[in-house]
Amino acid sequence: MTLCYPQLSTGVISQFPLTKTFAYRTVMNELPDGSSIRLFDPDATTVSWELRYSGLSSAERDALSSFFVSTAGPLKSFLFLDPRGNLLKHSDDLTKSVWSVDGLLRVQLENGVMHVTNTAQTASSFQQHVAVPGGYTFCGSAMVRAAAGTAVDVTAFLSTPAGEKSSQFAVGAEWTVVATSIVTDADSNDAAFGLRFPAGAVAEVKNLQLEAQPGHSAYKRTAGVSGRFEETRFDQSSLTFRADGIEDYATTVHLTSRVRLL
Amino acid sequence: MPESFPQLSTGAITQYPSSRTIALDAEILKFLDGSEQRWPAAGSDRRRWELKLSNVSEAELCAIEEFFVSQQGRFGHFSFTDPFDGTVYPDCSFEADSLHGQLFDEESAQSTLVIRTNL
């Protein structure tokens, strides 16, 4: 089973404040006239996080401690679901192959907004499957508005091998957030997030997002790289908890992940 | 046409305090009699801006990070509008290959960026 960084009892990965660092490597040769020759190193890209926790319960403390032991500190890599990331790939382009789009659902992309038309006689949907661990909390969200003047009933759904959780929204001409959340079964290893439209519906969609937390947050656009980081390691050899009171523990966790761009 | 550095939701490029540096270097040759010969150093006419974003929203921070990712750190070139006088510099880059973003809550984040002109 793939090791995965644990969520807290509230279903979130981290608390505020949270620091995230992007690091690239560009070899630069500066010439005498001031101009430069640059070579980008795609294999050297990393993303790092500093997660500060406070008010942890003893159970949460033990969960983090056990996880640190299971990875032998910085030795083993694990899956980290970026709390500031979007777990979907190509979040603003339904024409990409990561998206499963029902055959009679017409999608047209324009300036980051997807125009969706259901030409079928029944409900049609699009979805993206993401490999995620079981027993975790996820929230899928999007912004939708009716494109043809009349309100549209849109269903946001999260499905796992065990079943589906959905929420239905009546969407008008204004942009409306549609969201649904789920806690995956312990033996689940896949979740799909998508939207379902009734027959004849015409709508505009943007800001598709899947997050490892109970609620939705600010939209993060993704392309080929999502918020799933499979080669994450602890960037520390020791993990210290400070007891501030009964069932009140604090700690700081440093993580780093290699990012494969190609 | 190169991409442009993104604006904040207010339309501004940066927040206070931020700084701009104009760098102009000269080569100096001193002679025994105290006289000097000076000439401008090649490639020394540079502008450099340190942008301190101390109170931006998570969405604004995400937009900055997305732009940094699209530029692949200091590899990319983009146009930048000097927030001090509105001059557009068509060929600029991030000075560093890393970007730190701190999120305090959904409406409060901070980051510091350094941008410089290219020759």
Tab-separated table of C-alpha atoms in Angstrom:
chain	number	residue	atom	x	y	z
A	1	MET	CA	0.000	0.000	0.000
A	2	THR	CA	1.323	3.431	-0.915
A	3	LEU	CA	2.227	5.542	2.070
A	4	CYS	CA	0.207	8.751	2.154
A	5	TYR	CA	0.618	11.753	4.426
A	6	PRO	CA	-2.249	11.670	6.915
A	7	GLN	CA	-5.107	14.103	7.292
A	8	LEU	CA	-6.003	15.508	10.696
A	9	SER	CA	-9.217	14.508	12.437
A	10	THR	CA	-10.912	17.493	10.797
A	11	GLY	CA	-10.145	16.089	7.355
A	12	VAL	CA	-7.508	18.680	6.463
A	13	ILE	CA	-3.856	18.107	5.684
A	14	SER	CA	-2.511	21.269	7.266
A	15	GLN	CA	-3.363	24.336	9.276
A	16	PHE	CA	-2.528	28.001	8.784
A	17	PRO	CA	0.137	29.290	8.397
A	18	LEU	CA	1.396	27.231	5.523
A	19	THR	CA	4.470	27.927	3.412
A	20	LYS	CA	5.011	26.487	-0.047
A	21	THR	CA	8.168	26.931	-2.078
A	22	PHE	CA	8.671	26.298	-5.776
A	23	ALA	CA	12.288	25.746	-6.790
A	24	TYR	CA	13.612	25.432	-10.318
A	25	ARG	CA	17.145	25.327	-11.677
A	26	THR	CA	18.321	27.394	-14.595
A	27	VAL	CA	21.977	27.321	-15.505
A	28	MET	CA	22.885	30.821	-16.540
A	29	ASN	CA	26.006	31.888	-18.393
A	30	GLU	CA	26.391	35.672	-18.250
A	31	LEU	CA	28.479	37.060	-21.083
A	32	PRO	CA	30.759	40.097	-20.865
A	33	ASP	CA	28.261	42.280	-22.708
A	34	GLY	CA	25.610	41.553	-20.092
A	35	SER	CA	23.533	39.181	-22.159
A	36	SER	CA	22.999	35.639	-20.945
A	37	ILE	CA	22.596	32.109	-22.192
A	38	ARG	CA	20.131	30.056	-20.170
A	39	LEU	CA	19.542	26.338	-19.911
A	40	PHE	CA	16.589	25.053	-17.924
A	41	ASP	CA	17.108	21.834	-15.945
A	42	PRO	CA	13.715	20.060	-15.849
A	43	ASP	CA	14.943	17.292	-13.543
A	44	ALA	CA	15.863	19.658	-10.743
A	45	THR	CA	12.400	21.015	-10.010
A	46	THR	CA	11.218	20.630	-6.420
A	47	VAL	CA	8.316	21.810	-4.312
A	48	SER	CA	8.671	22.167	-0.531
A	49	TRP	CA	6.245	22.832	2.275
A	50	GLU	CA	6.478	23.999	5.857
A	51	LEU	CA	3.434	22.836	7.791
A	52	ARG	CA	2.916	24.375	11.215
A	53	TYR	CA	0.518	22.641	13.548
A	54	SER	CA	-0.927	23.727	16.850
A	55	GLY	CA	-3.745	22.453	19.015
A	56	LEU	CA	-3.216	18.859	17.927
A	57	SER	CA	-4.855	16.126	19.935
A	58	SER	CA	-2.877	13.159	21.234
A	59	ALA	CA	-4.457	11.009	18.520
A	60	GLU	CA	-3.334	13.422	15.805
A	61	ARG	CA	0.094	13.609	17.399
A	62	ASP	CA	0.371	9.833	17.387
A	63	ALA	CA	-0.804	9.614	13.779
A	64	LEU	CA	1.899	12.020	12.613
A	65	SER	CA	4.498	10.321	14.785
A	66	SER	CA	3.586	6.894	13.447
A	67	PHE	CA	3.733	8.139	9.906
A	68	PHE	CA	7.168	9.665	10.502
A	69	VAL	CA	8.340	6.307	11.852
A	70	SER	CA	6.803	4.402	8.936
A	71	THR	CA	8.761	6.493	6.449
A	72	ALA	CA	11.901	6.192	8.605
A	73	GLY	CA	12.083	9.936	8.607
A	74	PRO	CA	13.515	11.210	5.336
A	75	LEU	CA	14.279	7.727	4.023
A	76	LYS	CA	11.112	6.672	2.236
A	77	SER	CA	8.979	8.630	-0.160
A	78	PHE	CA	5.231	8.890	0.077
A	79	LEU	CA	2.219	10.405	-1.592
A	80	PHE	CA	1.455	13.943	-0.468
A	81	LEU	CA	-1.800	15.637	-1.408
A	82	ASP	CA	-0.870	19.304	-1.520
A	83	PRO	CA	-3.220	21.262	0.758
A	84	ARG	CA	-2.693	24.210	-1.576
A	85	GLY	CA	-3.095	22.153	-4.688
A	86	ASN	CA	-5.716	20.967	-7.124
A	87	LEU	CA	-5.706	17.187	-7.505
A	88	LEU	CA	-7.159	17.416	-11.030
A	89	LYS	CA	-4.950	17.645	-14.093
A	90	HIS	CA	-5.779	20.037	-16.927
A	91	SER	CA	-8.390	21.655	-14.745
A	92	ASP	CA	-9.570	24.091	-17.404
A	93	ASP	CA	-9.500	21.879	-20.501
A	94	LEU	CA	-12.075	19.108	-20.835
A	95	THR	CA	-10.651	18.186	-24.239
A	96	LYS	CA	-7.624	16.547	-22.597
A	97	SER	CA	-7.580	12.761	-22.314
A	98	VAL	CA	-7.567	12.808	-18.502
A	99	TRP	CA	-11.220	13.789	-18.705
A	100	SER	CA	-13.933	11.255	-19.505
A	101	VAL	CA	-16.672	13.086	-21.339
A	102	ASP	CA	-19.930	11.430	-22.354
A	103	GLY	CA	-20.192	11.196	-26.117
A	104	LEU	CA	-23.133	13.565	-26.630
A	105	LEU	CA	-21.808	16.229	-24.292
A	106	ARG	CA	-20.357	18.974	-26.463
A	107	VAL	CA	-17.523	20.970	-24.942
A	108	GLN	CA	-16.008	24.144	-26.344
A	109	LEU	CA	-13.144	25.913	-24.599
A	110	GLU	CA	-12.911	29.704	-24.762
A	111	ASN	CA	-10.673	31.877	-22.566
A	112	GLY	CA	-10.546	29.369	-19.746
A	113	VAL	CA	-14.325	28.904	-19.729
A	114	MET	CA	-15.825	25.655	-20.986
A	115	HIS	CA	-19.108	25.894	-22.851
A	116	VAL	CA	-20.993	22.654	-22.246
A	117	THR	CA	-24.031	21.515	-24.203
A	118	ASN	CA	-25.834	18.254	-23.496
A	119	THR	CA	-27.232	17.150	-26.841
A	120	ALA	CA	-28.425	13.823	-25.464
A	121	GLN	CA	-31.953	12.851	-24.433
A	122	THR	CA	-30.701	11.861	-20.984
A	123	ALA	CA	-28.326	13.264	-18.406
A	124	SER	CA	-24.694	13.390	-19.465
A	125	SER	CA	-21.575	14.044	-17.503
A	126	PHE	CA	-17.838	14.510	-17.540
A	127	GLN	CA	-15.433	13.333	-14.862
A	128	GLN	CA	-11.795	12.786	-14.024
A	129	HIS	CA	-10.470	9.844	-12.040
A	130	VAL	CA	-7.717	10.483	-9.530
A	131	ALA	CA	-5.752	7.829	-7.653
A	132	VAL	CA	-6.274	8.717	-3.994
A	133	PRO	CA	-5.941	6.830	-0.718
A	134	GLY	CA	-8.865	5.350	1.155
A	135	GLY	CA	-10.261	6.883	4.330
A	136	TYR	CA	-9.541	10.451	3.225
A	137	THR	CA	-11.823	13.457	2.871
A	138	PHE	CA	-12.154	15.159	-0.501
A	139	CYS	CA	-14.091	18.076	-1.910
A	140	GLY	CA	-14.832	18.599	-5.584
A	141	SER	CA	-15.961	22.025	-6.736
A	142	ALA	CA	-16.549	24.108	-9.828
A	143	MET	CA	-18.183	27.326	-10.932
A	144	VAL	CA	-21.131	27.020	-13.269
A	145	ARG	CA	-23.628	29.366	-14.864
A	146	ALA	CA	-26.456	28.866	-17.301
A	147	ALA	CA	-25.535	29.939	-20.791
A	148	ALA	CA	-28.920	29.975	-22.457
A	149	GLY	CA	-30.903	32.190	-20.123
A	150	THR	CA	-32.882	29.486	-18.330
A	151	ALA	CA	-31.714	27.915	-15.094
A	152	VAL	CA	-29.876	24.615	-15.253
A	153	ASP	CA	-29.884	21.824	-12.678
A	154	VAL	CA	-26.268	20.765	-12.265
A	155	THR	CA	-25.145	17.799	-10.205
A	156	ALA	CA	-21.658	17.747	-8.743
A	157	PHE	CA	-20.600	14.223	-7.867
A	158	LEU	CA	-17.713	12.365	-6.293
A	159	SER	CA	-17.658	8.649	-6.962
A	160	THR	CA	-15.522	5.822	-5.626
A	161	PRO	CA	-15.679	2.084	-6.243
A	162	ALA	CA	-18.043	1.919	-3.259
A	163	GLY	CA	-20.555	4.458	-4.479
A	164	GLU	CA	-21.337	8.055	-5.323
A	165	LYS	CA	-22.002	11.206	-3.316
A	166	SER	CA	-23.699	14.026	-5.192
A	167	SER	CA	-25.188	17.459	-4.667
A	168	GLN	CA	-27.630	19.157	-7.023
A	169	PHE	CA	-27.713	22.870	-7.687
A	170	ALA	CA	-30.104	25.129	-9.606
A	171	VAL	CA	-27.755	27.405	-11.515
A	172	GLY	CA	-28.842	30.700	-13.068
A	173	ALA	CA	-27.093	33.353	-15.115
A	174	GLU	CA	-24.663	34.255	-12.327
A	175	TRP	CA	-21.580	32.190	-11.587
A	176	THR	CA	-22.457	29.690	-8.869
A	177	VAL	CA	-20.137	27.476	-6.849
A	178	VAL	CA	-21.187	23.839	-7.001
A	179	ALA	CA	-19.405	21.502	-4.622
A	180	THR	CA	-19.663	18.142	-2.957
A	181	SER	CA	-17.472	16.282	-0.504
A	182	ILE	CA	-16.868	12.672	0.421
A	183	VAL	CA	-14.894	10.485	2.786
A	184	THR	CA	-13.527	7.578	0.783
A	185	ASP	CA	-13.802	4.031	2.072
A	186	ALA	CA	-10.759	2.580	3.726
A	187	ASP	CA	-10.116	0.193	0.850
A	188	SER	CA	-10.816	2.707	-1.882
A	189	ASN	CA	-7.956	3.788	-4.143
A	190	ASP	CA	-9.755	5.917	-6.683
A	191	ALA	CA	-12.106	8.867	-6.739
A	192	ALA	CA	-13.758	10.566	-9.675
A	193	PHE	CA	-15.034	14.108	-9.636
A	194	GLY	CA	-17.381	15.429	-12.250
A	195	LEU	CA	-20.499	17.336	-13.190
A	196	ARG	CA	-23.728	15.961	-14.587
A	197	PHE	CA	-26.146	17.934	-16.766
A	198	PRO	CA	-29.762	17.143	-17.699
A	199	ALA	CA	-30.845	16.641	-21.276
A	200	GLY	CA	-30.610	19.803	-23.340
A	201	ALA	CA	-28.702	21.776	-20.735
A	202	VAL	CA	-26.418	24.552	-21.911
A	203	ALA	CA	-23.965	25.859	-19.342
A	204	GLU	CA	-20.562	27.413	-18.820
A	205	VAL	CA	-18.072	25.796	-16.470
A	206	LYS	CA	-14.788	26.920	-14.953
A	207	ASN	CA	-12.588	26.430	-11.899
A	208	LEU	CA	-12.868	22.654	-11.694
A	209	GLN	CA	-11.043	21.556	-8.566
A	210	LEU	CA	-10.564	18.529	-6.331
A	211	GLU	CA	-8.986	19.034	-2.910
A	212	ALA	CA	-8.028	16.816	-0.002
A	213	GLN	CA	-10.136	18.671	2.545
A	214	PRO	CA	-13.826	18.987	3.455
A	215	GLY	CA	-14.489	22.359	1.811
A	216	HIS	CA	-13.427	24.178	-1.325
A	217	SER	CA	-10.874	26.968	-1.442
A	218	ALA	CA	-9.403	29.382	-3.972
A	219	TYR	CA	-9.042	27.917	-7.445
A	220	LYS	CA	-5.650	26.665	-8.591
A	221	ARG	CA	-5.335	26.088	-12.288
A	222	THR	CA	-3.406	22.988	-13.331
A	223	ALA	CA	-1.994	21.589	-16.536
A	224	GLY	CA	0.135	18.442	-16.640
A	225	VAL	CA	1.127	18.612	-12.974
A	226	SER	CA	-1.516	18.333	-10.276
A	227	GLY	CA	-1.481	18.557	-6.501
A	228	ARG	CA	-0.521	14.873	-6.139
A	229	PHE	CA	3.131	14.604	-5.261
A	230	GLU	CA	4.229	10.981	-5.232
A	231	GLU	CA	7.891	11.491	-4.434
A	232	THR	CA	7.554	13.496	-1.267
A	233	ARG	CA	9.876	13.017	1.671
A	234	PHE	CA	10.301	14.507	5.085
A	235	ASP	CA	12.974	17.176	4.883
A	236	GLN	CA	13.994	16.593	8.479
A	237	SER	CA	15.568	13.824	10.509
A	238	SER	CA	13.652	14.487	13.691
A	239	LEU	CA	10.070	15.365	14.564
A	240	THR	CA	9.462	17.241	17.795
A	241	PHE	CA	6.127	17.832	19.467
A	242	ARG	CA	5.662	20.540	22.051
A	243	ALA	CA	2.994	19.980	24.681
A	244	ASP	CA	1.185	23.253	25.294
A	245	GLY	CA	-1.542	21.738	27.404
A	246	ILE	CA	-3.856	18.783	27.782
A	247	GLU	CA	-4.611	17.481	24.280
A	248	ASP	CA	-2.753	20.485	22.863
A	249	TYR	CA	0.365	19.715	20.883
A	250	ALA	CA	2.352	21.726	18.362
A	251	THR	CA	4.915	20.798	15.762
A	252	THR	CA	6.433	21.894	12.465
A	253	VAL	CA	6.830	19.566	9.513
A	254	HIS	CA	9.112	20.144	6.546
A	255	LEU	CA	8.405	18.230	3.350
A	256	THR	CA	10.031	18.267	-0.047
A	257	SER	CA	9.026	16.635	-3.298
A	258	ARG	CA	10.644	16.102	-6.614
A	259	VAL	CA	8.511	17.196	-9.545
A	260	ARG	CA	8.871	15.419	-12.868
A	261	LEU	CA	8.027	17.880	-15.585
A	262	LEU	CA	8.710	15.633	-18.563
B	1	MET	CA	4.836	38.731	-27.631
B	2	PRO	CA	6.090	37.912	-24.113
B	3	GLU	CA	3.682	37.364	-21.280
B	4	SER	CA	3.055	40.177	-18.838
B	5	PHE	CA	3.555	40.056	-15.097
B	6	PRO	CA	0.107	39.637	-13.518
B	7	GLN	CA	-1.672	42.383	-11.658
B	8	LEU	CA	-3.295	42.021	-8.279
B	9	SER	CA	-7.074	42.174	-8.009
B	10	THR	CA	-6.812	45.911	-7.385
B	11	GLY	CA	-4.971	46.443	-10.666
B	12	ALA	CA	-1.730	47.197	-8.883
B	13	ILE	CA	1.520	45.382	-9.527
B	14	THR	CA	2.810	45.405	-5.970
B	15	GLN	CA	2.205	46.699	-2.465
B	16	TYR	CA	4.095	48.954	-0.065
B	17	PRO	CA	6.914	48.728	0.712
B	18	SER	CA	8.604	47.778	-2.533
B	19	SER	CA	11.876	48.987	-3.989
B	20	ARG	CA	13.424	49.700	-7.344
B	21	THR	CA	17.137	49.728	-8.066
B	22	ILE	CA	18.759	51.363	-11.069
B	23	ALA	CA	22.200	49.915	-11.664
B	24	LEU	CA	24.680	51.714	-13.868
B	25	ASP	CA	28.270	50.699	-13.544
B	26	ALA	CA	31.404	52.245	-14.928
B	27	GLU	CA	34.873	50.937	-15.452
B	28	ILE	CA	37.439	53.257	-13.873
B	29	LEU	CA	41.099	53.436	-14.750
B	30	LYS	CA	43.166	55.602	-12.393
B	31	PHE	CA	46.486	57.007	-13.432
B	32	LEU	CA	49.449	57.926	-11.314
B	33	ASP	CA	48.780	61.633	-11.661
B	34	GLY	CA	45.310	61.120	-10.169
B	35	SER	CA	43.436	61.510	-13.391
B	36	GLU	CA	40.923	58.913	-14.390
B	37	GLN	CA	39.522	57.375	-17.467
B	38	ARG	CA	35.978	56.127	-17.187
B	39	TRP	CA	33.642	54.331	-19.521
B	40	PRO	CA	30.322	52.598	-19.027
B	41	ALA	CA	30.587	48.943	-18.134
B	42	ALA	CA	29.031	46.714	-20.767
B	43	GLY	CA	25.645	45.338	-19.812
B	44	SER	CA	25.402	47.333	-16.623
B	45	ASP	CA	22.231	49.294	-17.331
B	46	ARG	CA	19.768	47.270	-15.333
B	47	ARG	CA	16.594	47.765	-13.387
B	48	ARG	CA	15.722	45.593	-10.427
B	49	TRP	CA	12.501	45.560	-8.428
B	50	GLU	CA	11.891	43.922	-5.078
B	51	LEU	CA	8.160	43.395	-4.723
B	52	LYS	CA	6.917	42.742	-1.214
B	53	LEU	CA	3.417	41.368	-1.311
B	54	SER	CA	2.561	41.434	2.357
B	55	ASN	CA	-1.238	41.158	2.279
B	56	VAL	CA	-2.640	39.395	-0.748
B	57	SER	CA	-5.423	36.857	-0.969
B	58	GLU	CA	-4.824	33.173	-1.638
B	59	ALA	CA	-6.236	33.650	-5.131
B	60	GLU	CA	-3.756	36.442	-5.848
B	61	LEU	CA	-0.896	34.337	-4.492
B	62	CYS	CA	-2.004	31.450	-6.688
B	63	ALA	CA	-1.937	33.718	-9.730
B	64	ILE	CA	1.608	34.833	-8.909
B	65	GLU	CA	2.719	31.247	-8.362
B	66	GLU	CA	1.060	30.134	-11.588
B	67	PHE	CA	2.966	32.835	-13.448
B	68	PHE	CA	6.236	31.843	-11.758
B	69	VAL	CA	5.626	28.228	-12.764
B	70	SER	CA	4.839	29.254	-16.338
B	71	GLN	CA	8.136	31.127	-16.460
B	72	GLN	CA	9.987	28.153	-14.929
B	73	GLY	CA	11.677	30.385	-12.433
B	74	ARG	CA	14.339	32.677	-13.832
B	75	PHE	CA	14.366	30.895	-17.184
B	76	GLY	CA	11.472	32.753	-18.752
B	77	HIS	CA	11.178	36.273	-20.163
B	78	PHE	CA	8.203	38.555	-19.702
B	79	SER	CA	7.212	42.194	-19.874
B	80	PHE	CA	6.983	44.118	-16.634
B	81	THR	CA	5.424	47.504	-15.885
B	82	ASP	CA	7.504	49.535	-13.487
B	83	PRO	CA	5.103	50.274	-10.591
B	84	PHE	CA	7.023	53.453	-9.829
B	85	ASP	CA	6.493	55.249	-13.134
B	86	GLY	CA	4.488	52.987	-15.428
B	87	THR	CA	7.312	52.325	-17.890
B	88	VAL	CA	6.950	48.976	-19.610
B	89	TYR	CA	10.124	46.926	-19.785
B	90	PRO	CA	9.589	44.250	-22.450
B	91	ASP	CA	12.318	41.829	-21.403
B	92	CYS	CA	12.460	40.961	-17.722
B	93	SER	CA	12.953	37.795	-15.678
B	94	PHE	CA	12.642	36.626	-12.135
B	95	GLU	CA	15.998	36.999	-10.445
B	96	ALA	CA	15.667	33.801	-8.393
B	97	ASP	CA	14.810	30.218	-9.224
B	98	SER	CA	12.702	29.806	-6.088
B	99	LEU	CA	9.497	31.408	-4.858
B	100	HIS	CA	8.216	31.265	-1.259
B	101	GLY	CA	4.548	31.820	-0.574
B	102	GLN	CA	3.141	31.989	2.948
B	103	LEU	CA	-0.563	31.482	3.502
B	104	PHE	CA	-1.952	32.726	6.830
B	105	ASP	CA	-5.606	32.240	5.980
B	106	GLU	CA	-7.748	32.289	2.850
B	107	GLU	CA	-7.557	36.051	2.532
B	108	SER	CA	-4.056	36.656	3.854
B	109	ALA	CA	-0.889	35.545	2.141
B	110	GLN	CA	2.513	37.006	1.505
B	111	SER	CA	5.459	36.584	-0.784
B	112	THR	CA	8.518	38.495	-1.948
B	113	LEU	CA	9.659	38.590	-5.555
B	114	VAL	CA	12.663	40.079	-7.275
B	115	ILE	CA	12.434	40.982	-10.945
B	116	ARG	CA	15.197	42.337	-13.108
B	117	THR	CA	15.613	43.516	-16.651
B	118	ASN	CA	17.532	41.487	-19.185
B	119	LEU	CA	19.826	42.826	-21.864
